[in-house]
């Protein structure tokens, strides 16, 4: 039995030590908000936080997690950065098909927690490991700026007739 | 005139006799059976087949006697050498295509003297130059284990080498110059663990075959044991006790961790041929045997070696960056940085601790501190795929993703950012590595 602390709750799971966390989250515990994308830590869709840092859960064996706190998309709204990111995401309609967005939001929240006012270059560098098949990158960047500054951006500006 | 001819006629047989005598003397076989130190993972009392399995692993026979995806021990792996390509042989017990007809005597001679069943010389790509130190009992334990394996009918592939290198008899002269048949001699002034480590490293694991520089005759240069060499484009690092250029400054625990898991925190992760050595061989060694290896490695005389690498664990790029952001670095190449952002940063992170696993850690490793970028290029092209202690260690290969100029720019950026040095990788070198 392994005990994993996920979103503030302890979960006893009976899984092999080399099982990646993503399988435990989705198939064993039933937290399906985190998505399977490539399976080789190349696309970012499965990003969760381990001790506050973004990790790719598809390549993270449960044996290396230990007592570290895991946060998934289901609970990221409970953190100040996660809440602001989710609000900005809705305001800007960042999402298109949505498959990658759990991972995008987890990476964006981690960036803001570490760098509260990121530049475009910061966003590009920190978000480059999260791939979006619908190419919502421009809105992702705006969403992060909006979550950081609290000022509305993008199409909202045109509708409101207000300059950022 | 006549007198001179007469003198030559007298001298010639004398020269021939002396030459033949010298040839025979230099090619003499050490008649001793040899006595091996008792290994923790294969005590003499244990079952010979189990002992043989452990010794076969310690000697890493499988590394060469299999092709990717091929049948284990059936051979066929290509060795691209400067003078042509030779192929490893089938060492399964199949009587027609493998070693099924070898007697004990023939097998011992092949392993320790480099002479196969039909009396022809083997090329020293087969490390009889190291295995010559093995005890007869250990060689026969390996044979006992190999003879329990499934017989694979797979004829050996013909070597593709030109004259004069295809003349196997000529290896007798190479042996006369560079090979001495001899058994392991324990050093009574050293500890039991030291002797065990020496036997493991020298006779079994044949570390020197990659890590010891080669001389002009392509033989291991005895005076600079384990001082580092380049093999098929990969740098087999200086692992002497030199504190700056070797592993003298590594704590014992770090060396043991590296050997048994392929990774030492903040110091390096095995990839390429060393990754294979860990994958196939070293991870299966008993902890006490690993510890003996470390004991012995500690005493290898310090050498600076060729193209020495000095690790800078506090390179400017490392200091300026954090996990998520590279920091500002106007001197970095834009192309290299963009490629790193797109393909590498999400696992390795900008300050190099490794996001998923410590194996992805780049900071403080010799690879990123080597201006030649040899191993960085190798890893970018080939990636990593190994399984150590129930854990998969994986990095995708980027050979098909990036062109030569991109690989060169990326490798030079990695050396600049993580090692604080000016990388010298050129697209032409990358093209050459692809061909190896």
XYZ file of C-alpha atoms in Angstrom, chain B residues 6 33 42-43 71 99 102 160 167 192-193 231-232 237 279 294 299 315 332 402 421 431 434:
23
model
C 77.446 -16.408 -47.949
C 44.590 -21.696 -13.989
C 28.965 -15.345 -6.689
C 30.612 -17.209 -3.816
C 18.008 -12.906 -29.733
C 29.578 -22.480 -29.362
C 33.391 -26.019 -27.764
C 33.652 -6.587 -43.768
C 44.329 -11.678 -42.210
C 40.434 -8.320 0.216
C 37.913 -5.731 -1.075
C 34.912 5.534 -28.296
C 32.607 5.817 -31.322
C 35.477 9.923 -18.987
C 21.512 -1.452 -17.875
C 34.762 1.779 -5.556
C 43.508 3.888 -5.954
C 28.215 28.412 -14.267
C 23.533 32.856 -25.580
C 16.631 18.348 -35.691
C 32.066 27.184 -21.647
C 26.780 14.628 -39.455
C 25.002 10.297 -37.185
